[in-house]
């Protein structure tokens, strides 16, 4: 990916796509530096890494009225911890994505008379910020059990983990339910292995999972899902990464 102008960044909260209400999205990640300078440091400070943290801050145009709007989504998650996914360009399968589990720390609205009603908000991380890819796009409705397109993440070394975020954006039908899982294998994925399984979802919301640090030789990953109910329909986004 070369240089580009930010035109279509995407922001997914636990159960809402906030992209259309956002005009600014910023990510930051840092590791504390802890000084270990001693008499054998040859006159230079020495540091080692301490605690890590990440933050997502965003702002845009205020809207309210249903669970997909920024006001509804912000109030319902304020103080809570859930999955967040940010894409700098788009949210097609394979698009670059940044993933974390974080707490919605603040939410602010309002401005002077005559201004477009704004909002601002911040998410502070509970898990690392992970660089990965989109495994399922938000704009494709699913009405039956199926599998998504494989993305090549690469093998997982021992001590690293697979991270996966599920954002259920809309649900329709009678007693609808979706259970999503992350599978891995070779490029064909003819005999996949299930690596992570989300809990059954029956309403808009979000979940995030991570592996246990065991090495995985497989390089290809996809999301698969089981849908039940009468005339069910789900819109959802899934992001994957390794860290």
Coordinates of C-alpha atoms in Angstrom, one line a residue:
X1 CA 0.0 0.0 0.0
X2 CA 1.5 3.3 -1.1
X3 CA 0.7 6.8 0.1
X4 CA -3.0 7.7 0.0
X5 CA -5.5 10.3 1.1
X6 CA -8.0 9.3 3.8
X7 CA -11.4 9.1 2.1
X8 CA -13.1 5.9 3.2
X9 CA -11.9 4.9 6.7
X10 CA -14.1 2.5 8.6
X11 CA -14.9 2.3 12.3
X12 CA -16.8 -0.7 13.8
X13 CA -17.9 -0.6 17.4
X14 CA -19.3 -3.7 19.2
X15 CA -22.6 -3.7 17.4
X16 CA -22.5 -0.7 15.0
X17 CA -20.8 0.6 11.9
X18 CA -19.9 4.2 12.8
X19 CA -18.1 5.0 9.6
X20 CA -20.9 7.1 8.1
X21 CA -21.1 9.3 11.2
X22 CA -17.3 9.7 11.5
X23 CA -15.1 12.4 10.0
X24 CA -11.9 11.7 12.0
X25 CA -10.5 8.5 13.3
X26 CA -7.1 8.3 15.1
X27 CA -5.2 5.3 16.4
X28 CA -2.3 5.3 18.8
X29 CA -0.3 2.5 20.5
X30 CA 2.7 2.8 22.8
X31 CA 4.9 0.8 25.2
X32 CA 6.1 2.4 28.4
X33 CA 9.9 2.9 28.6
X34 CA 11.3 1.8 32.0
X35 CA 14.8 3.0 32.7
X36 CA 17.5 0.4 33.6
X37 CA 20.5 2.6 33.4
X38 CA 23.5 1.4 35.6
X39 CA 27.2 1.9 36.1
X40 CA 27.9 -0.3 33.1
X41 CA 25.7 1.6 30.7
X42 CA 28.7 3.5 29.2
X43 CA 27.1 6.9 29.9
X44 CA 23.9 6.2 28.0
X45 CA 20.4 5.6 29.4
X46 CA 19.1 2.1 29.0
X47 CA 15.4 1.3 28.8
X48 CA 13.2 -1.8 28.6
X49 CA 9.5 -2.1 27.6
X50 CA 6.9 -1.8 30.3
X51 CA 3.1 -1.8 30.0
X52 CA 1.5 -1.3 26.6
X53 CA -1.6 0.7 25.7
X54 CA -3.6 1.7 22.7
X55 CA -6.3 4.3 22.1
X56 CA -8.9 5.0 19.4
X57 CA -10.3 8.5 19.2
X58 CA -13.0 9.6 16.7
X59 CA -15.3 12.4 15.9
X60 CA -18.1 13.2 13.5
X61 CA -21.7 14.1 13.0
X62 CA -24.2 13.2 15.7
X63 CA -27.2 11.0 14.9
X64 CA -29.7 9.1 17.0
X65 CA -32.9 7.0 16.7
X66 CA -31.9 3.3 16.4
X67 CA -29.1 1.0 17.6
X68 CA -27.0 1.6 14.5
X69 CA -26.7 5.4 15.2
X70 CA -23.8 6.9 17.0
X71 CA -25.7 8.2 20.0
X72 CA -27.5 4.9 20.7
X73 CA -24.3 2.9 20.1
X74 CA -22.2 5.2 22.3
X75 CA -24.6 5.3 25.3
X76 CA -25.1 1.5 25.2
X77 CA -21.3 0.9 25.4
X78 CA -20.1 3.8 27.6
X79 CA -17.9 2.2 30.3
X80 CA -18.2 -1.2 28.7
X81 CA -15.5 -3.3 27.1
X82 CA -15.9 -4.7 23.6
X83 CA -14.3 -5.2 20.2
X84 CA -13.3 -2.3 17.9
X85 CA -12.0 -2.5 14.3
X86 CA -10.6 0.3 12.3
X87 CA -9.8 0.2 8.6
X88 CA -7.8 3.0 7.0
X89 CA -9.1 2.5 3.4
X90 CA -12.1 0.2 3.2
X91 CA -13.6 -3.0 4.7
X92 CA -13.5 -5.4 1.8
X93 CA -12.1 -8.9 2.4
X94 CA -8.4 -8.7 2.8
X95 CA -8.4 -5.0 3.6
X96 CA -6.0 -3.8 6.3
X97 CA -7.6 -3.6 9.7
X98 CA -6.6 -2.7 13.3
X99 CA -8.3 -4.6 16.0
X100 CA -8.5 -4.3 19.8
X101 CA -10.7 -4.9 22.8
X102 CA -11.3 -1.7 24.7
X103 CA -13.4 0.3 27.0
X104 CA -15.5 3.2 25.7
X105 CA -14.0 5.8 28.0
X106 CA -15.9 9.0 27.0
X107 CA -18.5 10.4 24.8
X108 CA -19.2 14.1 24.1
X109 CA -21.8 15.9 22.1
X110 CA -22.9 19.4 21.3
X111 CA -21.5 22.7 19.9
X112 CA -22.6 26.3 19.2
X113 CA -25.8 27.3 17.5
X114 CA -25.7 27.0 13.8
X115 CA -23.1 24.2 13.8
X116 CA -23.6 20.6 12.6
X117 CA -24.2 18.7 15.8
X118 CA -20.9 16.9 16.6
X119 CA -19.8 13.9 18.7
X120 CA -16.4 12.8 19.9
X121 CA -15.4 9.6 21.8
X122 CA -12.4 7.6 23.0
X123 CA -11.7 3.9 23.4
X124 CA -8.9 2.8 25.7
X125 CA -7.5 -0.6 25.1
X126 CA -7.8 -3.7 27.3
X127 CA -6.0 -5.9 24.8
X128 CA -3.1 -5.1 22.4
X129 CA -3.8 -3.2 19.2
X130 CA -3.5 -5.9 16.5
X131 CA -2.7 -5.3 12.8
X132 CA -4.7 -7.7 10.6
X133 CA -7.3 -8.0 7.8
X134 CA -11.0 -8.0 7.2
X135 CA -12.3 -11.6 6.8
X136 CA -16.0 -10.7 6.3
X137 CA -17.3 -7.4 4.8
X138 CA -20.1 -5.5 6.5
X139 CA -22.3 -5.0 3.5
X140 CA -23.1 -8.6 2.7
X141 CA -26.3 -10.1 4.2
X142 CA -26.2 -13.7 5.2
X143 CA -29.3 -15.7 5.4
X144 CA -28.0 -19.3 5.6
X145 CA -25.1 -21.3 7.0
X146 CA -21.9 -20.7 5.0
X147 CA -18.2 -19.8 4.8
X148 CA -16.3 -16.7 3.9
X149 CA -13.3 -16.1 1.7
X150 CA -9.9 -17.1 3.1
X151 CA -7.3 -14.5 3.9
X152 CA -3.5 -15.2 4.2
X153 CA -2.3 -14.2 7.6
X154 CA 0.6 -16.5 7.8
X155 CA 1.6 -19.1 10.4
X156 CA 1.3 -18.3 14.1
X157 CA 4.6 -18.6 16.0
X158 CA 4.7 -20.0 19.6
X159 CA 3.9 -17.2 22.0
X160 CA 1.8 -15.3 19.5
X161 CA -1.9 -15.3 19.2
X162 CA -4.7 -15.3 16.7
X163 CA -7.2 -12.4 17.4
X164 CA -10.7 -12.3 15.9
X165 CA -13.4 -9.7 16.3
X166 CA -17.1 -10.2 15.3
X167 CA -19.4 -7.1 14.8
X168 CA -23.0 -8.1 14.4
X169 CA -24.5 -5.0 12.8
X170 CA -28.1 -5.9 12.1
X171 CA -30.4 -8.9 12.7
X172 CA -33.8 -9.8 11.1
X173 CA -36.2 -12.7 11.1
X174 CA -38.0 -14.9 13.7
X175 CA -35.7 -16.4 16.4
X176 CA -32.6 -15.7 14.3
X177 CA -29.2 -17.0 15.6
X178 CA -25.7 -17.0 14.2
X179 CA -22.7 -18.8 15.6
X180 CA -19.5 -17.8 13.9
X181 CA -16.1 -19.6 14.1
X182 CA -12.6 -19.0 12.7
X183 CA -11.1 -21.8 10.7
X184 CA -7.6 -22.4 9.4
X185 CA -5.8 -24.6 6.9
X186 CA -4.0 -24.6 3.6
X187 CA -4.9 -22.4 0.7
X188 CA -7.8 -24.8 -0.3
X189 CA -9.2 -25.1 3.2
X190 CA -10.7 -28.4 2.2
X191 CA -10.1 -29.9 5.7
X192 CA -10.1 -26.8 8.0
X193 CA -9.4 -26.8 11.7
X194 CA -11.6 -24.6 14.0
X195 CA -9.4 -22.2 16.0
X196 CA -11.9 -19.9 17.7
X197 CA -15.7 -20.1 18.2
X198 CA -17.9 -17.1 19.1
X199 CA -20.9 -17.5 21.2
X200 CA -24.3 -17.6 19.5
X201 CA -25.6 -14.1 18.6
X202 CA -29.3 -13.2 18.4
X203 CA -29.0 -9.4 18.3
X204 CA -26.7 -6.7 17.3
X205 CA -23.5 -6.7 19.4
X206 CA -19.8 -7.6 19.3
X207 CA -17.4 -10.3 20.5
X208 CA -13.7 -10.6 20.5
X209 CA -11.6 -13.8 21.0
X210 CA -7.9 -14.7 21.0
X211 CA -5.9 -17.9 20.9
X212 CA -3.8 -19.5 23.7
X213 CA -0.4 -18.9 22.3
X214 CA 0.1 -22.3 20.8
X215 CA 2.0 -22.3 17.4
X216 CA -0.2 -22.9 14.3
X217 CA 1.5 -23.9 11.0
X218 CA -1.6 -23.0 8.9
X219 CA -1.3 -19.8 6.9
X220 CA -4.9 -19.3 5.7
X221 CA -7.9 -18.3 7.8
X222 CA -11.6 -17.7 7.2
X223 CA -14.8 -17.2 9.1
X224 CA -17.6 -19.7 8.9
X225 CA -21.0 -19.4 10.4
X226 CA -24.1 -21.4 11.3
X227 CA -27.4 -19.6 10.9
X228 CA -30.8 -20.8 12.3
X229 CA -34.3 -19.4 12.6
X230 CA -37.2 -18.4 10.4
X231 CA -36.2 -16.1 7.5
X232 CA -33.1 -15.0 9.3
X233 CA -30.8 -12.3 8.0
X234 CA -27.5 -11.0 9.5
X235 CA -25.2 -8.2 8.5
X236 CA -21.8 -8.6 10.2
X237 CA -18.1 -7.8 9.9
X238 CA -15.2 -9.9 11.0
X239 CA -11.6 -8.9 11.4
X240 CA -8.6 -11.2 12.1
X241 CA -5.0 -10.6 13.1
X242 CA -1.9 -12.1 14.7
X243 CA 0.2 -10.6 17.5

